Coordinates of C-alpha atoms (C1' of nucleotides) in Angstrom, one line a residue:
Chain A
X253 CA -92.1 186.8 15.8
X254 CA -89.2 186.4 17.8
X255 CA -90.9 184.2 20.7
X256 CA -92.6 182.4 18.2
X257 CA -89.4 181.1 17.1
X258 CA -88.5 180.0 20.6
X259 CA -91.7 178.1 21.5
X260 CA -91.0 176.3 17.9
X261 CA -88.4 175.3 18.7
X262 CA -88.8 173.7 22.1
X263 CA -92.5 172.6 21.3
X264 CA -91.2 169.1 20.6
X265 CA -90.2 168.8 24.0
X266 CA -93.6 168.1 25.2
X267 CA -93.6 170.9 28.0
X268 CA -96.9 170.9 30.5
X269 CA -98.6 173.8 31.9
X270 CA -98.1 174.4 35.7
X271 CA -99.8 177.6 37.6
X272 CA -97.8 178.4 41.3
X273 CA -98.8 180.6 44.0
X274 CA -96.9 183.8 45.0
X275 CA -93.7 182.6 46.9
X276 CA -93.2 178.9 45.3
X277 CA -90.7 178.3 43.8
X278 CA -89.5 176.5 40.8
X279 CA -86.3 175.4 42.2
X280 CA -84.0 176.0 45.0
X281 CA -80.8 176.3 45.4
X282 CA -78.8 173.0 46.4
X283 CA -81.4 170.9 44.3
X284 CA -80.9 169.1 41.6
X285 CA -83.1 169.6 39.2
X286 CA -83.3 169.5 34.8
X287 CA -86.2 170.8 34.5
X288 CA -86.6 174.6 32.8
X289 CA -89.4 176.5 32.2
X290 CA -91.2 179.6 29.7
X291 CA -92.8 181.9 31.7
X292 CA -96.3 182.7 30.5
X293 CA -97.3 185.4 33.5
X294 CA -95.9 186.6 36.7
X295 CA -93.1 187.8 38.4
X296 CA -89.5 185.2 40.0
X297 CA -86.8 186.6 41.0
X298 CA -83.6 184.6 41.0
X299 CA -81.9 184.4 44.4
X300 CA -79.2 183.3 46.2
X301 CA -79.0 182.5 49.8
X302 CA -75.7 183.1 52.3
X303 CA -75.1 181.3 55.4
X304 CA -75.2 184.5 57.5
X305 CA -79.5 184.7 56.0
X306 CA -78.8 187.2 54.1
X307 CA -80.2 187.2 50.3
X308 CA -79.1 188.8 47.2
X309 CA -81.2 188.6 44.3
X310 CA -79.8 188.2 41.2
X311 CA -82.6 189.2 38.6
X312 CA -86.2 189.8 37.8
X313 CA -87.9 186.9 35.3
X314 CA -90.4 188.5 34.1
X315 CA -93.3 186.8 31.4
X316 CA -91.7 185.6 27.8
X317 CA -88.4 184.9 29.5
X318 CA -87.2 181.1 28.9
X319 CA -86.3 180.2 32.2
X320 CA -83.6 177.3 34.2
X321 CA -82.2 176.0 31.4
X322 CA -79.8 173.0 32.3
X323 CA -76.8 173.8 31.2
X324 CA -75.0 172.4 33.4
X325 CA -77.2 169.2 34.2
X326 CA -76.4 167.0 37.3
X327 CA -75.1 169.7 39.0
X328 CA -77.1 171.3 41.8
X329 CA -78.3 174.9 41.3
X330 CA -76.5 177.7 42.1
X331 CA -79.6 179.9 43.4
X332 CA -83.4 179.8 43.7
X333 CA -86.3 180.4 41.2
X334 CA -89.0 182.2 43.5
X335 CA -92.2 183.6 42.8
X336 CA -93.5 187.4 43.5
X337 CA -96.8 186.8 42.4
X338 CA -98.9 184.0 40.9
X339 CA -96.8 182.5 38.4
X340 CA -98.2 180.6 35.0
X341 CA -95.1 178.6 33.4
X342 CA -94.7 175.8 30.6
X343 CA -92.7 173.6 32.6
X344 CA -90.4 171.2 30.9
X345 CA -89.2 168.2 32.9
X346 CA -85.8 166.3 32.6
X347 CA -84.6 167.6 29.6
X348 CA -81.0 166.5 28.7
X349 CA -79.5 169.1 26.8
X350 CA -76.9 167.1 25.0
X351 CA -79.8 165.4 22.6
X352 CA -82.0 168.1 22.6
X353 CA -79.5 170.3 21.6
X354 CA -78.1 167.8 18.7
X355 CA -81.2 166.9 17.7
X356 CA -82.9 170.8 17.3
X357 CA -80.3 173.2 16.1
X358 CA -83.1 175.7 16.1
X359 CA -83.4 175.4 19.6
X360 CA -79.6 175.3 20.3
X361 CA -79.6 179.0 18.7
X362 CA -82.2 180.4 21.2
X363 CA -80.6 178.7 24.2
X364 CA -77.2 180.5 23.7
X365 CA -78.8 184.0 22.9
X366 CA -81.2 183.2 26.1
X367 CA -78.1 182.7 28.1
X368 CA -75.9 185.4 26.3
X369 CA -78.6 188.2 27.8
X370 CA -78.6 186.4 31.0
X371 CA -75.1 186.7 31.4
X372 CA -75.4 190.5 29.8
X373 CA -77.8 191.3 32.3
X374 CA -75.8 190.0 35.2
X375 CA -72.8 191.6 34.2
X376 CA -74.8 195.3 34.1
X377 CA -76.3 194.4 37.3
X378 CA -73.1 194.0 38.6
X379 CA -71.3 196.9 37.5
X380 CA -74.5 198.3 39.2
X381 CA -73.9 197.4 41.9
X382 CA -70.5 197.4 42.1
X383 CA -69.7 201.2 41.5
X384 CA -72.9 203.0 41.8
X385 CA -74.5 205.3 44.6
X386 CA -77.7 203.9 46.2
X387 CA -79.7 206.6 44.2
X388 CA -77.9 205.5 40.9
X389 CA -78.8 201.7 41.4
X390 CA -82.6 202.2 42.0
X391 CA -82.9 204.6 39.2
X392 CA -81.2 202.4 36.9
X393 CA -83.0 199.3 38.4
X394 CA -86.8 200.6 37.7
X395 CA -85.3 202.3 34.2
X396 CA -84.2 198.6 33.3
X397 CA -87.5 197.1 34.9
X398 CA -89.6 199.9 32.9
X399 CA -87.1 199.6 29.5
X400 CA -87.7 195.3 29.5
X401 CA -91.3 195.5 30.0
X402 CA -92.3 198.1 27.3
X403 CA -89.2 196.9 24.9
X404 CA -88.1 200.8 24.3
X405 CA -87.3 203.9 27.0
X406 CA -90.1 204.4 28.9
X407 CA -92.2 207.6 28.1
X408 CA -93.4 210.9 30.4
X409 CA -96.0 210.1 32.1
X410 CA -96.1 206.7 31.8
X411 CA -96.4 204.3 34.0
X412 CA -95.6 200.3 34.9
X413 CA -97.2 197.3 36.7
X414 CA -93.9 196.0 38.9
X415 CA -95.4 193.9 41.5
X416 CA -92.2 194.1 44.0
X417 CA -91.3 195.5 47.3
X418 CA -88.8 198.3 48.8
X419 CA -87.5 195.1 50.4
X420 CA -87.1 193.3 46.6
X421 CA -85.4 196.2 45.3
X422 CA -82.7 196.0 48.2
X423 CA -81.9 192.9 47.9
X424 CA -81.3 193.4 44.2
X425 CA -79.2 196.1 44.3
X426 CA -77.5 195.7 47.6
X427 CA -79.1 198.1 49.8
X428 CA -81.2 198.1 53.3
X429 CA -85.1 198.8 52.7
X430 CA -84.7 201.3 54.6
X431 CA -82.5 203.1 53.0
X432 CA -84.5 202.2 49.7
X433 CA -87.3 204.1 51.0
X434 CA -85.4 207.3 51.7
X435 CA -83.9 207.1 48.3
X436 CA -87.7 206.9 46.8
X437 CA -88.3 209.7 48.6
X438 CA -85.8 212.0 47.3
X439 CA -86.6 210.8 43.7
X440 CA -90.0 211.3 44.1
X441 CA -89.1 214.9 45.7
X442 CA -87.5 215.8 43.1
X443 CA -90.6 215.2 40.5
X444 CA -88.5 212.2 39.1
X445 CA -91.0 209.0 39.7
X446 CA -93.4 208.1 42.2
X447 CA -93.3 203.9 43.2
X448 CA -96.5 203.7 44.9
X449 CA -98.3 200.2 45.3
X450 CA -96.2 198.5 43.0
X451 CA -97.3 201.6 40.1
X452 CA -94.2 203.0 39.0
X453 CA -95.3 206.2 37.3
X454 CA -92.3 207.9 35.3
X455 CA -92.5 211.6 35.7
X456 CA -89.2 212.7 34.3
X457 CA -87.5 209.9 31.8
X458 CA -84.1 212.2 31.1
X459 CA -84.0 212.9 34.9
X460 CA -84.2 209.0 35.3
X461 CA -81.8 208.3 33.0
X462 CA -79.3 210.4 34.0
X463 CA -80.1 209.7 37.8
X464 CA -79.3 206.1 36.2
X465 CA -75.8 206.8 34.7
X466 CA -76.7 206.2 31.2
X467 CA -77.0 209.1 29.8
X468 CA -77.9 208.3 26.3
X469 CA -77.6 204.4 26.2
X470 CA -81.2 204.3 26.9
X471 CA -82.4 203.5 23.5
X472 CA -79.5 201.6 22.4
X473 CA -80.3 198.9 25.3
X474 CA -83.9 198.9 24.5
X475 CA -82.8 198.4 21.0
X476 CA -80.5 195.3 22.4
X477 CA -83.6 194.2 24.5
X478 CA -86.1 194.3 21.8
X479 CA -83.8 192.4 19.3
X480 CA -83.6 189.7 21.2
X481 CA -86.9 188.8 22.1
X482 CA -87.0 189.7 25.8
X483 CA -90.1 191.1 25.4
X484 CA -93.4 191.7 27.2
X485 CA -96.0 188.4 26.8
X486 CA -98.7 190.4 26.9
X487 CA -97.8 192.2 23.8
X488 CA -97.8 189.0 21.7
X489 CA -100.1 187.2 19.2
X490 CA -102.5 185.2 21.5
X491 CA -101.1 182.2 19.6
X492 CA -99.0 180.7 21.9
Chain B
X116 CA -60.1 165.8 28.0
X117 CA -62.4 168.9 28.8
X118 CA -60.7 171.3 26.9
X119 CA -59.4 168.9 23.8
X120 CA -63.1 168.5 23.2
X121 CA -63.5 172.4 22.8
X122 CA -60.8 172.5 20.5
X123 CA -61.6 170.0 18.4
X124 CA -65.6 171.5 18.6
X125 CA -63.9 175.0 16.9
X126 CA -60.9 173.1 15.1
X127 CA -62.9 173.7 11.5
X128 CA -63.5 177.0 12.1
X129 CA -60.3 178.2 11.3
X130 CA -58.1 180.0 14.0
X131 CA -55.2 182.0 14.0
X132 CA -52.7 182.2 16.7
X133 CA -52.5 185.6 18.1
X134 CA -50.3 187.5 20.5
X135 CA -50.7 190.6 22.2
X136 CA -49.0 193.0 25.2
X137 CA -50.1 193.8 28.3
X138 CA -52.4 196.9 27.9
X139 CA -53.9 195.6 24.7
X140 CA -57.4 194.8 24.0
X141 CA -58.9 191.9 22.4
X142 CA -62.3 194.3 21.6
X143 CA -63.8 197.1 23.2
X144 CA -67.1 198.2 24.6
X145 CA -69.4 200.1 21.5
X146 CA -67.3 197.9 18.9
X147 CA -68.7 195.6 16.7
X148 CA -66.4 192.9 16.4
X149 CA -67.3 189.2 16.0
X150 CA -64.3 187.2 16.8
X151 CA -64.1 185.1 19.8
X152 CA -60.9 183.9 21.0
X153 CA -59.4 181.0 22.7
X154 CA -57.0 181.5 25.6
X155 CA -53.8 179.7 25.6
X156 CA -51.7 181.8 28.3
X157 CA -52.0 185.3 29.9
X158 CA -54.9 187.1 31.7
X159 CA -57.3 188.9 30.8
X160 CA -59.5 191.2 32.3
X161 CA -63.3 191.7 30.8
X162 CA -64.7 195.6 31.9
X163 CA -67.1 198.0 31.8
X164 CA -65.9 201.8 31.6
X165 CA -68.6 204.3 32.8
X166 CA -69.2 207.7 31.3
X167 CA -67.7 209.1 35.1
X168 CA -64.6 207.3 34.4
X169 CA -64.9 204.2 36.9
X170 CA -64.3 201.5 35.4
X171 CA -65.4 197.8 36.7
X172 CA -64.1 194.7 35.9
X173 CA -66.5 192.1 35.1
X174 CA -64.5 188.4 35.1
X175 CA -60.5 187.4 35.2
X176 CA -60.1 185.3 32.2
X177 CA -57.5 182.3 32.4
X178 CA -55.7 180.7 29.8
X179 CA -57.9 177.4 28.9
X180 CA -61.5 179.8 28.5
X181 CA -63.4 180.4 25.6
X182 CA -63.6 184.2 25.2
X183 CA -66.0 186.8 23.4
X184 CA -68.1 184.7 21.7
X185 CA -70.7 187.0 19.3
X186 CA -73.7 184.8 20.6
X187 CA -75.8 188.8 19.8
X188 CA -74.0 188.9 17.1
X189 CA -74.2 192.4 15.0
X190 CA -74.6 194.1 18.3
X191 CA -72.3 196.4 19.8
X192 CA -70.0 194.8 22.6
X193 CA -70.9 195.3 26.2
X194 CA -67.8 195.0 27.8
X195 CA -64.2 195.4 27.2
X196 CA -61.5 192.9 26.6
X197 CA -58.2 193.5 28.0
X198 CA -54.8 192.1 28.3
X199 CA -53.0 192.2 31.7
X200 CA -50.1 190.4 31.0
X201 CA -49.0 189.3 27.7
X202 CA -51.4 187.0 25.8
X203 CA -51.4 184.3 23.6
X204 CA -54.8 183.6 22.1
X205 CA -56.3 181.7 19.0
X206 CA -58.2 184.2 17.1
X207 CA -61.5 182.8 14.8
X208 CA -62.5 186.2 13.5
X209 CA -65.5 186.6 11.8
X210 CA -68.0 183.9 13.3
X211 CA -71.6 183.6 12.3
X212 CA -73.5 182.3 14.9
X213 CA -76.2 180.4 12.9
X214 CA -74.4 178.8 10.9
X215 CA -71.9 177.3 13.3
X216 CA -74.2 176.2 15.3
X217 CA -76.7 174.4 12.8
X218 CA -73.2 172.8 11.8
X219 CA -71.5 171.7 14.9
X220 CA -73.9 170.4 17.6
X221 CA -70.8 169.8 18.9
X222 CA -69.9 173.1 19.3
X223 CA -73.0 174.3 20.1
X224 CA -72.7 172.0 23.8
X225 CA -69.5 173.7 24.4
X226 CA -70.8 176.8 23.6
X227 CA -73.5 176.4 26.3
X228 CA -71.6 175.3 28.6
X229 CA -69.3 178.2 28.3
X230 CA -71.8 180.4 28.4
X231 CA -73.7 179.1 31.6
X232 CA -70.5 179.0 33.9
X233 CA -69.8 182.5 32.5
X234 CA -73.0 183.3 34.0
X235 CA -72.5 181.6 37.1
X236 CA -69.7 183.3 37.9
X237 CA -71.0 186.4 36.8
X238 CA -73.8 185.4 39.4
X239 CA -71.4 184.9 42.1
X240 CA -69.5 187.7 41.5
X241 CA -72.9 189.6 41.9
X242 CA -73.6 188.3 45.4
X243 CA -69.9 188.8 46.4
X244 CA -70.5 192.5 45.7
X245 CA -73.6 193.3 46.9
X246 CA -73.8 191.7 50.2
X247 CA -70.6 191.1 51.6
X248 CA -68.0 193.3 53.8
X249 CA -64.5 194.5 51.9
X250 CA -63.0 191.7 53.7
X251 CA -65.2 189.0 52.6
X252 CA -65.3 190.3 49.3
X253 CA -61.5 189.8 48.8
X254 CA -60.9 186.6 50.3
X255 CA -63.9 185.2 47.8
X256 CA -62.6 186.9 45.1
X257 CA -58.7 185.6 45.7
X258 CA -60.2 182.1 47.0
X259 CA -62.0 181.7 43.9
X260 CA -59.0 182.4 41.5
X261 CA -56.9 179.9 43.7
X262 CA -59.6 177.3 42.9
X263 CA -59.9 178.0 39.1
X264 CA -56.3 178.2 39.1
X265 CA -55.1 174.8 41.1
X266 CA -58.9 173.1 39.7
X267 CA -59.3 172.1 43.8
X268 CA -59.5 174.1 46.6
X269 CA -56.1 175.4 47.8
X270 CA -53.7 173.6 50.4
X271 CA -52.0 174.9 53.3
X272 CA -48.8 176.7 52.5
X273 CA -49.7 176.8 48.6
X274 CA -48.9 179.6 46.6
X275 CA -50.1 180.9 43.2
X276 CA -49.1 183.4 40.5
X277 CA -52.0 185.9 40.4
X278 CA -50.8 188.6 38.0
X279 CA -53.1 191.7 39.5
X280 CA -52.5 194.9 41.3
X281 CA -54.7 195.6 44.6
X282 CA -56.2 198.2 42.1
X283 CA -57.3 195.2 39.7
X284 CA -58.8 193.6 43.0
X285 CA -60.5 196.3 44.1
X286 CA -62.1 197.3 40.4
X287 CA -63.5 193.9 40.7
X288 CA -65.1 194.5 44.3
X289 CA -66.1 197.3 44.2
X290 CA -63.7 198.5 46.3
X291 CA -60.7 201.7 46.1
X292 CA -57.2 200.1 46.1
X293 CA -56.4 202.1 49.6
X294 CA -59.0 200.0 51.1
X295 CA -58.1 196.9 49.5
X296 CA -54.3 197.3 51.0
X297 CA -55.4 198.0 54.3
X298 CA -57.8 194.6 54.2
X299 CA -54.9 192.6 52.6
X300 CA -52.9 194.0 55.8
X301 CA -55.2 192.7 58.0
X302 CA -55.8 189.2 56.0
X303 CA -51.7 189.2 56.6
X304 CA -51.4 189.8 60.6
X305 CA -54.1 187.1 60.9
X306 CA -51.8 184.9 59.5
X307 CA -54.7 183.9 56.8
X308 CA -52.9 184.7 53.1
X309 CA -50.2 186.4 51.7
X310 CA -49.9 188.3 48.9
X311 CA -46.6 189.9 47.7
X312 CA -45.2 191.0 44.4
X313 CA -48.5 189.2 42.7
X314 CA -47.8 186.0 44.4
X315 CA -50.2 184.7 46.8
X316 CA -49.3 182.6 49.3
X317 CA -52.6 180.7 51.4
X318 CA -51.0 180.4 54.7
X319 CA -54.3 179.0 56.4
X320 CA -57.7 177.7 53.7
X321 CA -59.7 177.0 56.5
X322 CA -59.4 180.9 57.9
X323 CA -60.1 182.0 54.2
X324 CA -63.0 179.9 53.9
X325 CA -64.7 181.3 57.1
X326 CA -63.7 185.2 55.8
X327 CA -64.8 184.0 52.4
X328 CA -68.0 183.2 53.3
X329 CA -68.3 179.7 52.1
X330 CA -68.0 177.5 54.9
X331 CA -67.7 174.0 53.6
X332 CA -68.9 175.3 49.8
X333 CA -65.2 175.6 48.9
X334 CA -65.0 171.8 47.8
X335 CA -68.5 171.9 46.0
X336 CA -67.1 174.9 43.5
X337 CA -64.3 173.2 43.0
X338 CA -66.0 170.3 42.0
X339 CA -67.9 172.2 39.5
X340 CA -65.5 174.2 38.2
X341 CA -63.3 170.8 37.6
X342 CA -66.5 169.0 36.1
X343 CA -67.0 171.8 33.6
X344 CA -63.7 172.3 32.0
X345 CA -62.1 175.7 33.4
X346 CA -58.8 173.9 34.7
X347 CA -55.2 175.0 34.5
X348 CA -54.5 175.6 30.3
X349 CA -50.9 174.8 32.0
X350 CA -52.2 171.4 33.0
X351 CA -53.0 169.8 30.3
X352 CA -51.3 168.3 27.2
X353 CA -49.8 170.3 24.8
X354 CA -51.4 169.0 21.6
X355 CA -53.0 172.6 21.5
Chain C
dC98 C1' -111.2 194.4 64.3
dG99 C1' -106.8 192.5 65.1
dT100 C1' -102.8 190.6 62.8
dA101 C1' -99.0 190.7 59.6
dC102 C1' -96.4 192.9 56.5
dA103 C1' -94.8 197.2 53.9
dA104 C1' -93.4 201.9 54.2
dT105 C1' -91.7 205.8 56.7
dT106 C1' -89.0 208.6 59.7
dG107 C1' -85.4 209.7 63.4
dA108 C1' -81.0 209.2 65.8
dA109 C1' -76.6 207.1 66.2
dG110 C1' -72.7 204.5 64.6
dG111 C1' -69.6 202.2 61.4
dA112 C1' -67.6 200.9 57.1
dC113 C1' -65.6 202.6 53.5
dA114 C1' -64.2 206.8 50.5
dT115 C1' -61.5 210.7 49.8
dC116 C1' -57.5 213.5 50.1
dA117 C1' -52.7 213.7 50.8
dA118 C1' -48.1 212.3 51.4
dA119 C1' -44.4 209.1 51.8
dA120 C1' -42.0 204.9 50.8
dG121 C1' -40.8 200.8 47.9
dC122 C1' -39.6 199.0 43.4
dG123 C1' -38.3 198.3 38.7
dG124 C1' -36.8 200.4 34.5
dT125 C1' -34.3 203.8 31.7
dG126 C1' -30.9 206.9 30.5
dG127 C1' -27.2 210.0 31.6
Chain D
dC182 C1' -23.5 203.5 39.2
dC183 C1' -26.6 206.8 40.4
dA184 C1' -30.5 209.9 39.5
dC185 C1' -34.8 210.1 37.9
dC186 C1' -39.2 208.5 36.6
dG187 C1' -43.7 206.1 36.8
dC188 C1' -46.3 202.9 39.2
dT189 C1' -47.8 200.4 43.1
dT190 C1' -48.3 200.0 48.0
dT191 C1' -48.8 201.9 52.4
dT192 C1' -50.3 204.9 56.1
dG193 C1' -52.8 208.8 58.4
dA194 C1' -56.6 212.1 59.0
dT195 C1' -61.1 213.4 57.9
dG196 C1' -65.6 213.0 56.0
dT197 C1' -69.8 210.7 54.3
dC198 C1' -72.9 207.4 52.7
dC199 C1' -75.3 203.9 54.2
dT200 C1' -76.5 200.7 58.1
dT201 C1' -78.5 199.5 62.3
dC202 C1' -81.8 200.0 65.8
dA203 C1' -86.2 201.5 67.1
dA204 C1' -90.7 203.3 66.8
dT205 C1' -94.8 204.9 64.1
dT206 C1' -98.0 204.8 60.5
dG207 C1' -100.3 202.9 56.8
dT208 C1' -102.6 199.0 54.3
dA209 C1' -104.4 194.4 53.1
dC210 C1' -106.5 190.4 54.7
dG211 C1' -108.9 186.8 57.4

DNA sequence: CGTACAATTGAAGGACATCAAAAGCGGTGG
DNA sequence: CCACCGCTTTTGATGTCCTTCAATTGTACG
């Protein structure tokens, strides 16, 4: 069992439970910090903050995602860990990744396939955002949302938990709420999805998809997803 | 010495020098191909083509990176690899993960740390994009590859060899080449940069700063960039 | 029941794209 | 040496996608 593995092989790290209310965060940008963290249940988003107040996020964390690893320890980080909702985490103070990478090869495995998604996902986020129309990126954001939190393509009909705002989906894809909310609106005119209170109910998966620009991919990323144990917590063995 | 430590991390893992032409890849998006490659001198390009046809480039690779490593290995590549001037690499074909790792702790640091400022950049990249103007967006983008070039933010009246076409720039921003000239036209009349026959010339750092949108960051990147090892191949001594 | 925040809708403006054409520049061959 | 080619850069005119500003309507919560 994939996440399993990765709990094994941190468990010797003596990590601590640690619950958080919506909008803490775990760490902000500027700070140094070595601490990282396994999400257990709830929502971050990873953001970074410009001079001018404005905020882009950079992803979604959601639960069985390992979480602020420091690679790069001493240096301050480059953008903030916040939460959307209540957050439960394994929290895992002042780790120094030179020894605990020397000393648990196991662990030094799951770090660089942790990191080698993050950096995939950043780099489809930004191709997202950098030549995609407005109705393209939401489309492909909730398809991505809906695809990491069921570990396949989503199904007709079905429908997904995603706890974030109009506002939250702007700032992730680069685009004003308001013009968020007009894109919605043509999606959901068009008998493609309906977001309503943070229920995202997929009416028409091919539409989606090819509203998303992938027009087969779908099950090849889900296949990418699932392999590498960025799956749903809730869908695990109670074990952990 | 950063990057001797990364060589001697690989050095049993058998490379191959490697040389290849402007125009030719390294690996392609849908391949599976599990080589990773060391740069010794040329650029390189990393993109993503879209079923339309666009086509957005992900990351500039400079001689002195680590490139392509398989860390989801068995899995079909994400993103292209191409040359855009001639390029001298060292080619370790055929790399299992694992078994590197569990043998080289070592390699497994450099790895890591690789992997982490590939994301952070990747991250930056992402905010660059999605909330900034054209303008901003370009003088980031050529700020940053003045700083990874020189390891230090640029001086006034310094000029660097940045083999790209506006079209390069504006795959990278998210922006069409037409707009890209008219932007770098207005950089030039405000006496801010340069940029001529692929040489850039910073004619004021302070100005670019501002129109990047780091304000006194500049210095802090550069500090990180120089702390983690992606200086000048060109710098350093030639026992590679 | 009032306050705060999220979502919605309209009107107007701007930043950037698209289309089209011309000019500069290096390379190649007659 | 000049003509010709392909590629990049430049510039203009026109259009559009998205933003900005503003006001209204939910909806949750103390």
């Amino acid at each position: 069992m994939p996440i399993r593995r990765q709990l094994d092989a941190i468990a010797n790290l003596g990590g601590a439970d640690r619950v958080l209310d919506a909008g803490a965060t775990l760490y902000r940008q500027g700070e140094r910090c070595n601490a990282f963290f396994f999400v257990i249940s709830g929502w971050i988003t990873l953001t970074t903050l410009l001079e001018n107040g404005n905020c882009q996020i950079l992803d979604f964390v959601i639960p069985g995602a390992l979480l602020g690893f420091p690679f790069l320890s001493g240096l301050p980080r480059r953008h903030s860990a916040m939460c959307v909702t209540p957050v439960r985490v394994v929290c895992y103070p002042e780790v120094r990744l030179d020894d605990a990478i020397v000393k648990n090869a196991e662990l030094a495995i799951v770090l660089c396939r942790q990191a080698a998604l993050d950096e995939w996902r950043a780099h489809d986020h930004l191709t997202n955002v950098g030549l995609r129309s407005a109705r393209e990126r939401i489309a492909h954001l909730l398809l991505e949302l809906s695809i990491r939190l069921a570990g396949r393509p989503p199904r007709k009909g079905e429908s997904f938990r995603i706890p974030l705002t109009q506002s939250h989906v702007g700032q992730a894809v680069g685009l004003t709420s308001v013009h968020v909310s007009r894109t919605l609106r043509s999606l959901r005119e068009q008998g493609i999805l309906r977001f309503v209170k943070q229920d995202l109910h997929i009416l028409d998966p091919v539409a989606l998809g090819r509203a998303a620009g992938f027009p087969d991919l779908a099950p090849d990323v889900a296949t990418t997803l699932n392999d590498t144990r960025l799956m749903n917590f809730d869908a695990l063995p109670k074990a952990c």
